[in-house]
Coordinates of C-alpha atoms and ligand atoms in Angstrom, one line a residue:
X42 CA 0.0 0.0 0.0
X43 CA 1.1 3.4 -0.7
X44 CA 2.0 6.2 1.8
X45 CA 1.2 8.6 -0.6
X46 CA -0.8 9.8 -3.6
X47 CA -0.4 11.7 -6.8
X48 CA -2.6 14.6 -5.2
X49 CA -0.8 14.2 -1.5
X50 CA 2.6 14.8 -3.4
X51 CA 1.1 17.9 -5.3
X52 CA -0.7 19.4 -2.2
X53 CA 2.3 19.0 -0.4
X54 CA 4.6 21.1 -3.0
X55 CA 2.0 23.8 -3.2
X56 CA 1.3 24.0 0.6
X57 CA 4.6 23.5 2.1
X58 CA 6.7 26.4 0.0
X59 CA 8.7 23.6 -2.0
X60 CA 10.3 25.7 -4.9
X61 CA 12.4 22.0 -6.1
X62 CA 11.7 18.8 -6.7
X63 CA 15.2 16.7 -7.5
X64 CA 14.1 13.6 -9.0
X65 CA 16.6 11.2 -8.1
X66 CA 18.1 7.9 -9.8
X67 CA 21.1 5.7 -9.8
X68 CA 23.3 4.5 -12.6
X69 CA 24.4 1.2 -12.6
X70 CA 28.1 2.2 -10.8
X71 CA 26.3 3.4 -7.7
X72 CA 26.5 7.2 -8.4
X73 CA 23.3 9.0 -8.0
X74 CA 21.7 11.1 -10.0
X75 CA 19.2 14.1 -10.2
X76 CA 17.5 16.5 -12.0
X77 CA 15.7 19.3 -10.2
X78 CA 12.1 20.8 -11.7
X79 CA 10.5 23.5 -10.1
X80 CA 7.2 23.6 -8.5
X81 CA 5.4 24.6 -11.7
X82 CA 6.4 20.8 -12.3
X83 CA 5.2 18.6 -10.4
X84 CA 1.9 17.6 -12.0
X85 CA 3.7 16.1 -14.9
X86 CA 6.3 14.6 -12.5
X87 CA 3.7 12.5 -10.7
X88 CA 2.2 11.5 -14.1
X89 CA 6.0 9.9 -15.2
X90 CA 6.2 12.4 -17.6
X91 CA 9.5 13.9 -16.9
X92 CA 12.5 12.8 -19.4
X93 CA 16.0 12.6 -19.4
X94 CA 18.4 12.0 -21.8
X95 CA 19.7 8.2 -21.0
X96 CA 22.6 8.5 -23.4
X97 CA 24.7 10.7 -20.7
X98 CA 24.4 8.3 -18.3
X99 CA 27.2 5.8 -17.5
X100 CA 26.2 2.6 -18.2
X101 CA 22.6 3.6 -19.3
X102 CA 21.7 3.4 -23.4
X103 CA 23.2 4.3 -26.4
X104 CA 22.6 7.9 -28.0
X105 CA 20.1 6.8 -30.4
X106 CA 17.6 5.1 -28.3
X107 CA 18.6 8.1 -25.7
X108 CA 15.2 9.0 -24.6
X109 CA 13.8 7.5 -21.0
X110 CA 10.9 8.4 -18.3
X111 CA 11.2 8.9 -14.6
X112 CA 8.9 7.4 -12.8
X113 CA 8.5 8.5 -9.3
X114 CA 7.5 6.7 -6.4
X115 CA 5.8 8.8 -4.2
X116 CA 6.4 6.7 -1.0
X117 CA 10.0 8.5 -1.3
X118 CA 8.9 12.3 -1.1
X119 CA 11.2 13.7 1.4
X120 CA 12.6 17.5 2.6
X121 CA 16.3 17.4 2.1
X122 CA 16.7 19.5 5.5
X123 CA 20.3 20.8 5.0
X124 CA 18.6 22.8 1.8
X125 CA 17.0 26.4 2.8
X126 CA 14.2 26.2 4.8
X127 CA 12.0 29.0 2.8
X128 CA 11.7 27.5 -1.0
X129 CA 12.5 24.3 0.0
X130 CA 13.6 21.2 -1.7
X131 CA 11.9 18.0 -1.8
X132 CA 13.2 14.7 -3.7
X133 CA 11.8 12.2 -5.4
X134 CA 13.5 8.8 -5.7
X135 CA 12.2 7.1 -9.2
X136 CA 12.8 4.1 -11.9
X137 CA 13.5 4.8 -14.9
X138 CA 11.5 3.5 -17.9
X139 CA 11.2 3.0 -22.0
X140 CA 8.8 5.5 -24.1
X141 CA 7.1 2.3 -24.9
X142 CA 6.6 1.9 -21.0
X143 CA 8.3 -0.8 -20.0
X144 CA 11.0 -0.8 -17.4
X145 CA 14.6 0.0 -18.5
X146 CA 16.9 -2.9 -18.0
X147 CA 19.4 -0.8 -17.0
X148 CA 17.8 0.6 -14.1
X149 CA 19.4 -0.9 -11.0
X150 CA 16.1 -0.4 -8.9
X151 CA 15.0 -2.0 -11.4
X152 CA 17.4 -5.1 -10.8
X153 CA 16.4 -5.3 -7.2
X154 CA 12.4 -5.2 -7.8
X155 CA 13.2 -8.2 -10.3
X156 CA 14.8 -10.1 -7.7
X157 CA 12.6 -9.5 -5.2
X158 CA 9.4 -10.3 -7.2
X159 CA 11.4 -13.6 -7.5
X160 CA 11.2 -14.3 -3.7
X161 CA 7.7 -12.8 -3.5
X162 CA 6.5 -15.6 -5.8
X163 CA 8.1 -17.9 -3.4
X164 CA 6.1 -15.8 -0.2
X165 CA 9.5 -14.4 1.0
X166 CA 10.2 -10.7 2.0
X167 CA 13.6 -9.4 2.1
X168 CA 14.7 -7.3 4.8
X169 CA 18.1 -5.6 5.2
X170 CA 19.8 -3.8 7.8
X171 CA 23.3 -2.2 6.5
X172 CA 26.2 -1.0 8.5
X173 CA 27.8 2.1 7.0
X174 CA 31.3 2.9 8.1
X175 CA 32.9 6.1 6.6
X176 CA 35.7 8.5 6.8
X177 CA 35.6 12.1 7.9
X178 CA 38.9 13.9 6.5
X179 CA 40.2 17.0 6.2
X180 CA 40.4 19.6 3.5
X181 CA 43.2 21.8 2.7
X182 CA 43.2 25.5 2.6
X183 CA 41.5 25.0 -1.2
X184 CA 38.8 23.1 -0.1
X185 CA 40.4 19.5 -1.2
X186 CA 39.9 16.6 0.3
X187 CA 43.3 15.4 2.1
X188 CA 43.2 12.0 3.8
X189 CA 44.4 13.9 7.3
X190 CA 41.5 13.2 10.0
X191 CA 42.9 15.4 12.9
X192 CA 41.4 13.1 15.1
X193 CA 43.2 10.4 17.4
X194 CA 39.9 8.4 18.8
X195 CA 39.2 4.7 18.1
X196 CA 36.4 2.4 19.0
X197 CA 33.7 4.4 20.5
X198 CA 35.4 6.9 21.9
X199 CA 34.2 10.3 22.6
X200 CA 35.6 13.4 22.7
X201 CA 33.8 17.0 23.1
X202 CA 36.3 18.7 20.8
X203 CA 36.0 16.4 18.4
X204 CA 34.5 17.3 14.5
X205 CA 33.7 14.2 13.3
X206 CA 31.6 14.3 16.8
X207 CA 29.1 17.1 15.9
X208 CA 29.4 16.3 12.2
X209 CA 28.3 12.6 12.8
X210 CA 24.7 14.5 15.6
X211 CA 24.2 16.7 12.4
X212 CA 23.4 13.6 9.9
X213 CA 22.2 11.7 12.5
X214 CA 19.1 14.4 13.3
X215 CA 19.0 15.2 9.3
X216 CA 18.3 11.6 8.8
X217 CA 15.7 11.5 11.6
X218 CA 13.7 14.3 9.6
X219 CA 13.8 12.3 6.6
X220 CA 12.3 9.4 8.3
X221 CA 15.1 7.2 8.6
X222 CA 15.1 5.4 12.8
X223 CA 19.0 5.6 13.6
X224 CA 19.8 3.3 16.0
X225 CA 23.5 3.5 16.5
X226 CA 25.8 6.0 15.7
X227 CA 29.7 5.6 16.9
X228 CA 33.3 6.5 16.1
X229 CA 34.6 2.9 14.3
X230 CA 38.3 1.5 15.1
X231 CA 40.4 4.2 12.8
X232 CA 41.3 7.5 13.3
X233 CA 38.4 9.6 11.5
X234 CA 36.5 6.8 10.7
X235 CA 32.6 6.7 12.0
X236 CA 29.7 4.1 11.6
X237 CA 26.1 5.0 11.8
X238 CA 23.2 2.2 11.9
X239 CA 19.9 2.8 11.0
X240 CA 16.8 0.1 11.2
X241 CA 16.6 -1.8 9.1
X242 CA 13.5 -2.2 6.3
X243 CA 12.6 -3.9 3.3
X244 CA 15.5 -4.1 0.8
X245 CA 14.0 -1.3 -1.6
X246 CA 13.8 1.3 1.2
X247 CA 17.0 -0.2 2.6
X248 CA 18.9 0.6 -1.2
X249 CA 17.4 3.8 -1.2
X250 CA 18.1 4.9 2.3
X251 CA 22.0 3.6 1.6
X252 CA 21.3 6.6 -1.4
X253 CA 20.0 9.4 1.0
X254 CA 22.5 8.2 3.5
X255 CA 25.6 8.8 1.4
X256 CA 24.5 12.1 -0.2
X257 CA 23.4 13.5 3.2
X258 CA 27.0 12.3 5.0
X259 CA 29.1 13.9 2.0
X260 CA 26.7 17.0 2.2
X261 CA 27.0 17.9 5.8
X262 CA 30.8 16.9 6.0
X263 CA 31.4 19.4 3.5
X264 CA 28.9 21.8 5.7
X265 CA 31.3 21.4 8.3
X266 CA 34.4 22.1 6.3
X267 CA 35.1 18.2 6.3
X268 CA 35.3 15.6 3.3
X269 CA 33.5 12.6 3.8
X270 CA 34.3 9.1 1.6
X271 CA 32.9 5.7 1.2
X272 CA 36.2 5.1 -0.3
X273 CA 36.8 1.2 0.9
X274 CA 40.6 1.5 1.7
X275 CA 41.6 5.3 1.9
X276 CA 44.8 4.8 4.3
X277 CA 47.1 1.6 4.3
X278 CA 47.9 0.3 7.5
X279 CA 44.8 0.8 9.6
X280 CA 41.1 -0.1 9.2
X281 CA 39.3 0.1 6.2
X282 CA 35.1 0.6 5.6
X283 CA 32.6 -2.0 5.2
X284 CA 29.1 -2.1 4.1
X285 CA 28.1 -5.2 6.5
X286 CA 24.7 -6.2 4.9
X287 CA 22.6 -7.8 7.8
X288 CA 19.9 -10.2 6.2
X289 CA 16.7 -11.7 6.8
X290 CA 13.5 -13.1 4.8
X291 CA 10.0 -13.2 6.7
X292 CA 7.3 -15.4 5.4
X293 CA 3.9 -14.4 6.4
X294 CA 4.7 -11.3 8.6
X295 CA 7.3 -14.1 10.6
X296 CA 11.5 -14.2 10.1
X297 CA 11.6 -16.7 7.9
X298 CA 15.3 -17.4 9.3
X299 CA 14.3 -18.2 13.1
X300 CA 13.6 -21.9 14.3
X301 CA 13.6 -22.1 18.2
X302 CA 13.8 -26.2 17.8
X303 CA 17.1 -25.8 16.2
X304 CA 21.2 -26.0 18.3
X305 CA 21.5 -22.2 17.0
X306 CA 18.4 -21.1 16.8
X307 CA 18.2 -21.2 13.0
X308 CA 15.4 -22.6 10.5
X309 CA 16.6 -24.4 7.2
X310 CA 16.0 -21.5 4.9
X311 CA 18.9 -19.6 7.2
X312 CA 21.3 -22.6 6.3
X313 CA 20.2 -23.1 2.6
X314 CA 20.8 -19.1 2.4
X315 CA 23.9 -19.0 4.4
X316 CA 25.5 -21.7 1.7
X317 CA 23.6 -19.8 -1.3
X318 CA 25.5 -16.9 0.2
X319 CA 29.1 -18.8 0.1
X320 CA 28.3 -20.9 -2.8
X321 CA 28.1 -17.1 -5.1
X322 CA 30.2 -15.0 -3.2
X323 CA 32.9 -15.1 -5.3
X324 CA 30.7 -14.3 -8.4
X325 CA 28.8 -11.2 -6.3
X326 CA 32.6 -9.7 -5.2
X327 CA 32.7 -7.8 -8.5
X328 CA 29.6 -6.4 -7.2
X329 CA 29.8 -6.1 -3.3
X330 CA 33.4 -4.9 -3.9
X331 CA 33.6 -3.1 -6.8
X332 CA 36.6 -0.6 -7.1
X333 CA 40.3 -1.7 -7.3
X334 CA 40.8 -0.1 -4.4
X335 CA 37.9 -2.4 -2.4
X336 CA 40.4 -5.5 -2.6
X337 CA 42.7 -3.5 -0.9
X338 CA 40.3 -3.7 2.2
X339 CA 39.7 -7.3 2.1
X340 CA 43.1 -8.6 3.7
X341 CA 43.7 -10.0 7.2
X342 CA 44.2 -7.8 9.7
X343 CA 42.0 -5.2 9.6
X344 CA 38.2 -6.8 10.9
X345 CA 37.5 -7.7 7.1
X346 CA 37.2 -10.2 5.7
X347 CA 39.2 -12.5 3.3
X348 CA 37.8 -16.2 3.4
X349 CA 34.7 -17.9 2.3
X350 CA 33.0 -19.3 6.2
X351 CA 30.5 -18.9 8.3
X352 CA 30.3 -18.3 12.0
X353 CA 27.8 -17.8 14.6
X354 CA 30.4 -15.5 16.7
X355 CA 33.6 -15.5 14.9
X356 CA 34.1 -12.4 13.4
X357 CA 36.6 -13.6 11.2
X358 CA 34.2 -15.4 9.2
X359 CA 32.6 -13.6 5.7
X360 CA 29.2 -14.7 7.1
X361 CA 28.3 -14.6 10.9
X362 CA 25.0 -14.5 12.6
X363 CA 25.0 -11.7 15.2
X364 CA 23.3 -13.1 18.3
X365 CA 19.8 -11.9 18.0
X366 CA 17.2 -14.5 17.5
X367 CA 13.3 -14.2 16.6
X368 CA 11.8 -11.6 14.8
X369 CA 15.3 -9.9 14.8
X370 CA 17.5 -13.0 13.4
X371 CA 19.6 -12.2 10.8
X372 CA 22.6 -13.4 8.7
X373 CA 25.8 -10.4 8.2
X374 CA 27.3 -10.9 5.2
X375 CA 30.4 -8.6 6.2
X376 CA 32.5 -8.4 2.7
X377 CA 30.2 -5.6 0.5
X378 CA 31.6 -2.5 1.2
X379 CA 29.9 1.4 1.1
X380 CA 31.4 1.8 -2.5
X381 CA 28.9 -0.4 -4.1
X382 CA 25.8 0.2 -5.8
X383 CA 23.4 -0.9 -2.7
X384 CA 20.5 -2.3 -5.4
X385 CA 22.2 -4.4 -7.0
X386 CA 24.4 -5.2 -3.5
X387 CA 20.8 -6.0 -2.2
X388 CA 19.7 -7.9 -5.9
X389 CA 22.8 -10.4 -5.9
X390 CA 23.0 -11.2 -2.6
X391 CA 18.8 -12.3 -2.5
X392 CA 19.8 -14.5 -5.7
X393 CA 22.3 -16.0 -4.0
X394 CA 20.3 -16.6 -0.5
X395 CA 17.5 -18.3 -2.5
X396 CA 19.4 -20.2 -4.9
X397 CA 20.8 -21.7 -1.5
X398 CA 17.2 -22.5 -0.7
X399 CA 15.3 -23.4 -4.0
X400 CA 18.4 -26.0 -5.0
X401 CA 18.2 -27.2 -0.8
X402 CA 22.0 -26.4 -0.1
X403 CA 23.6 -27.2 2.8
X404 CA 26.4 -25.0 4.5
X405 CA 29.8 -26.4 5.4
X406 CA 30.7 -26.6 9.2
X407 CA 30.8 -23.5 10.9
X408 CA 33.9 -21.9 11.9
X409 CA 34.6 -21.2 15.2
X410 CA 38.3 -20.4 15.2
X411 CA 39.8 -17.2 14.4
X412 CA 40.7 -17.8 10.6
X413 CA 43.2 -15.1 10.0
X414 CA 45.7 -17.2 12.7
X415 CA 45.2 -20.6 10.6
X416 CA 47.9 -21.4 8.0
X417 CA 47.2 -21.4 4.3
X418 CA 47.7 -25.1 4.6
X419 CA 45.2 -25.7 7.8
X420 CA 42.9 -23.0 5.3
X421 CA 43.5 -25.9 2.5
X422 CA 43.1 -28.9 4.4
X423 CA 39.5 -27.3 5.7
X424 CA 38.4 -26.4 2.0
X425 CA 38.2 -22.5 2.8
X426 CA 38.3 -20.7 -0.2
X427 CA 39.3 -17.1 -0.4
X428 CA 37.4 -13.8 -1.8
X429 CA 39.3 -12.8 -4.9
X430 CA 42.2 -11.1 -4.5
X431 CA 42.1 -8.0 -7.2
X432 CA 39.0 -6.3 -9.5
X433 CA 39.9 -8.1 -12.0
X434 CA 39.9 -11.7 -10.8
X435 CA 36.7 -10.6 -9.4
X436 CA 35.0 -9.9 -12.8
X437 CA 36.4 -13.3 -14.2
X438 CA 34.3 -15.1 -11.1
X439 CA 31.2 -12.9 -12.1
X440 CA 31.6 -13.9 -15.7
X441 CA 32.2 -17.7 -14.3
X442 CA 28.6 -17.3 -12.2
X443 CA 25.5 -17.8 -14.4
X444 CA 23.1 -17.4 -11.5
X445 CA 24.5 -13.9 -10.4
X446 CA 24.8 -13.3 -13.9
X447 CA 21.1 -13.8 -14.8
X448 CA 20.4 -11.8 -11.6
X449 CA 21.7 -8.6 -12.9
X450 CA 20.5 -8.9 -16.4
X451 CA 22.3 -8.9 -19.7
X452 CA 22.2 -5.1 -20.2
X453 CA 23.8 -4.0 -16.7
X454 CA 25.7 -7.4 -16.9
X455 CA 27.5 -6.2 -20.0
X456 CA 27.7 -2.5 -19.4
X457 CA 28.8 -3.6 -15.7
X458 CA 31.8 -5.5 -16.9
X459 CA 32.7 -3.5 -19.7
X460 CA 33.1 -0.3 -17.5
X461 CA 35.1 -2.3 -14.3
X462 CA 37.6 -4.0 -16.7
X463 CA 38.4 -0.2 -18.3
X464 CA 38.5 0.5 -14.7
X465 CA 41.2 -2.6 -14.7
X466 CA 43.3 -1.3 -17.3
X467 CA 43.9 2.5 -16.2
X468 CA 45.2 1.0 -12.7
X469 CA 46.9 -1.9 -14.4
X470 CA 48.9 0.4 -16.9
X471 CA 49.6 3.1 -14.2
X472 CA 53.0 3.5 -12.6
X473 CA 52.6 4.1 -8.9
X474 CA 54.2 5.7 -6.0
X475 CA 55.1 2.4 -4.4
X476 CA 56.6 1.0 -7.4
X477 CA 59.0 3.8 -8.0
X478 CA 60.1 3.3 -4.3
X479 CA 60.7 0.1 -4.4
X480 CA 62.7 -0.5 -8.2
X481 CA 63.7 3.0 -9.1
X482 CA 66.9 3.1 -7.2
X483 CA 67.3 -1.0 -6.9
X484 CA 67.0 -2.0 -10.4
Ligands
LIG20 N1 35.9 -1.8 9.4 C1 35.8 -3.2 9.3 C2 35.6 -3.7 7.9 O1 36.3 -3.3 7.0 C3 34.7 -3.7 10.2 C4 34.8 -3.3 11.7 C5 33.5 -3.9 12.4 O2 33.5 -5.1 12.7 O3 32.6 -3.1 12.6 O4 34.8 -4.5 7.6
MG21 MG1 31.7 -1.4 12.1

């Protein structure tokens, strides 16, 4: 059921002194888009009749079949609060379709509602609850982003005097206006690094949310004289950011995951999911981890994770289950990271769950020891695999991964690949700081 009607949305512009509407979308790389119409506007936006040009979109079409529709959906309205308070600005979040009417394949909202009409046919609701973990840096005297924090605190520390502190209340109580329930906000193990948890919803709200999020941290960093990043790996040596993706399906209003009857508290769907999960995970990375610099992130040492287990309290593992149980059980798949595009995060890791379930996988034994202190021969001997190790070897397992594949479609499949291999051969080709250190003087 919708929140919201066409005429709600229009009374709403005209009543509330709304001068903008951004209508918002995402290209298939996870960078959001917008364009803003004014007031005068907004009876044509409601009817899907606002167009944009497709062909200057990354990954979108090609410029003689450039012309596409946004299609709003009004459960989205929202004020964006850190915009002026008199003429204010409202946003729309909307799919994006074909003049003939038909959903464009490239659409990654579009790639999640796919897969989640897949697991409604089955009677399953997905439900995701991510963990964002960001940097707050400072800028030089131009404005630019430097990877200096001036800030010494780790985990959960406080500190009065501390930026990152009253940057990390203002999001927080902008989000709270937008709807969003935050339920944790803390300083994470790195200097300048921060990690702010909000409830979590059904996937769709949950992608778009990850959206708002990101453009609202970036926003009022830069408010504050700060540079935020989602950047995976900014600073070698200490703690990178994650995206942990806590999961769960429900089945008739009930978590689908919980079974009281059961050692750990889990139902057979959790397992069959759990090995979905570890049986694709490789084939997803490309997706979950998608810059060169994500793979950077995913080494031992630093809390993320590198090999493919399972763990009901081992944090070592890829996939633990946090202790919760009932209504609030849940499987934290810990390798995406904030850099991906969160639909089709959220689309390729439901395909994965339910291929676990529909085929009736089983997961291998859980984990309990700490993985990082086990040999690469106790690693072999216990069959655990390992992520891929670089951008490239991740798009070879995506390629290699026919369910994943099918899950993001042969348009964003092709465009997706296309643009990450480029992506592949700039950093392959270029000659880096660390290389000339280490040859220029020995060779
Ligand atoms: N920052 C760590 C990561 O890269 C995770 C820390 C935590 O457990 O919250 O995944
Ligand atoms: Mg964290």
């Amino acid at each position: 059921m919708s929140r919201y009607t066409k005429e709600d949305i229009i009374r709403r512009v005209r009543e509330d002194d709304i001068e903008f509407i951004r209508m918002q979308f995402t290209d298939i790389f996870g960078q959001l888009k917008n364009v803003a119409i004014t007031a005068s506007q907004i009876e044509k936006a409601v009817n899907n009749e606002i167009m944009i040009d497709g062909s200057s979109i990354e990954g979108f079409v090609r410029i003689n079949e450039s012309d596409q529709y946004l299609h709003p959906d009004l459960d989205t309205f929202a004020l964006l609060p850190w915009r002026p308070q008199s003429g204010k600005v409202a946003r729309l979040i909307c799919d994006v379709y074909n003049p003939d009417g038909t959903p464009f394949a490239g659409d990654p909202r579009g790639v999640l509602k796919r897969a989640l009409a897949r697991a409604a046919k089955q009677g399953y609701a997905f439900n995701v609850g991510p963990e964002m973990e960001f940097f707050l840096f400072q800028t030089d005297e131009a404005g630019r982003p430097t990877t200096r924090t001036g800030d010494e605190a780790g985990y959960f520390d406080l500190g009065p005097l501390d930026r990152g502190e009253s940057t990390r209340r203002e999001i927080c109580l902008a989000l709270e206006q937008m709807g969003f329930e935050i339920e944790a906000s803390h300083h994470e193990v790195a200097a300048g690094q921060h990690e702010i948890d909000f409830k979590y919803t059904d996937a769709l709200t949950a992608a778009d949310n990850i959206m708002t999020f990101k453009l609202a941290v970036k926003t009022l960093a830069q408010k504050n004289g700060l540079h935020a990043t989602f950047m995976p790996k900014p600073v070698f040596g200490i703690n990178g950011s994650g995206m942990h993706t806590n999961m769960s399906l429900f089945k008739d209003g009930k978590n689908a995951f919980a079974d009281p009857q059961d050692g750990r508290g889990l139902s057979r769907d959790a397992y069959a999911f759990i090995a979905g999960l570890l049986s694709h995970v490789r084939g997803m990375a490309a997706v979950t981890n998608p810059l060169v610099n994500s793979y950077k992130r995913l080494v031992p040492g630093y809390e993320a994770p590198c090999y493919l287990a399972w763990s009901a309290s081992n944090r070592s593992a890829l996939i633990r289950i946090p202790a919760a149980r009932g209504q609030a059980t849940r499987v934290e798949l810990r390798c995406p990271d904030p850099s991906c595009n969160p639909y089709l995060n959220m689309a390729v890791c439901l395909a994965a769950g339910l291929d676990g379930i529909e085929k009736g996988m089983t997961p291998p034994a859980e984990i309990t020891e700490n993985i990082f202190s086990m040999s690469a021969a106790d690693r072999e001997a216990r069959g655990i695999q390992s992520l891929p190790g670089t951008l490239r070897d991740a798009v070879e397992c995506l390629r290699a991964d026919d369910g994943i594949c099918a899950a993001l479609g042969e348009h964003v499949l092709s465009q997706y690949v296309e643009g990450k291999l480029k992506e592949w051969d700039a950093y392959r080709t270029h000659v880096s700081r660390w290389e000339i250190d280490r040859y220029l003087v020995l060779y």
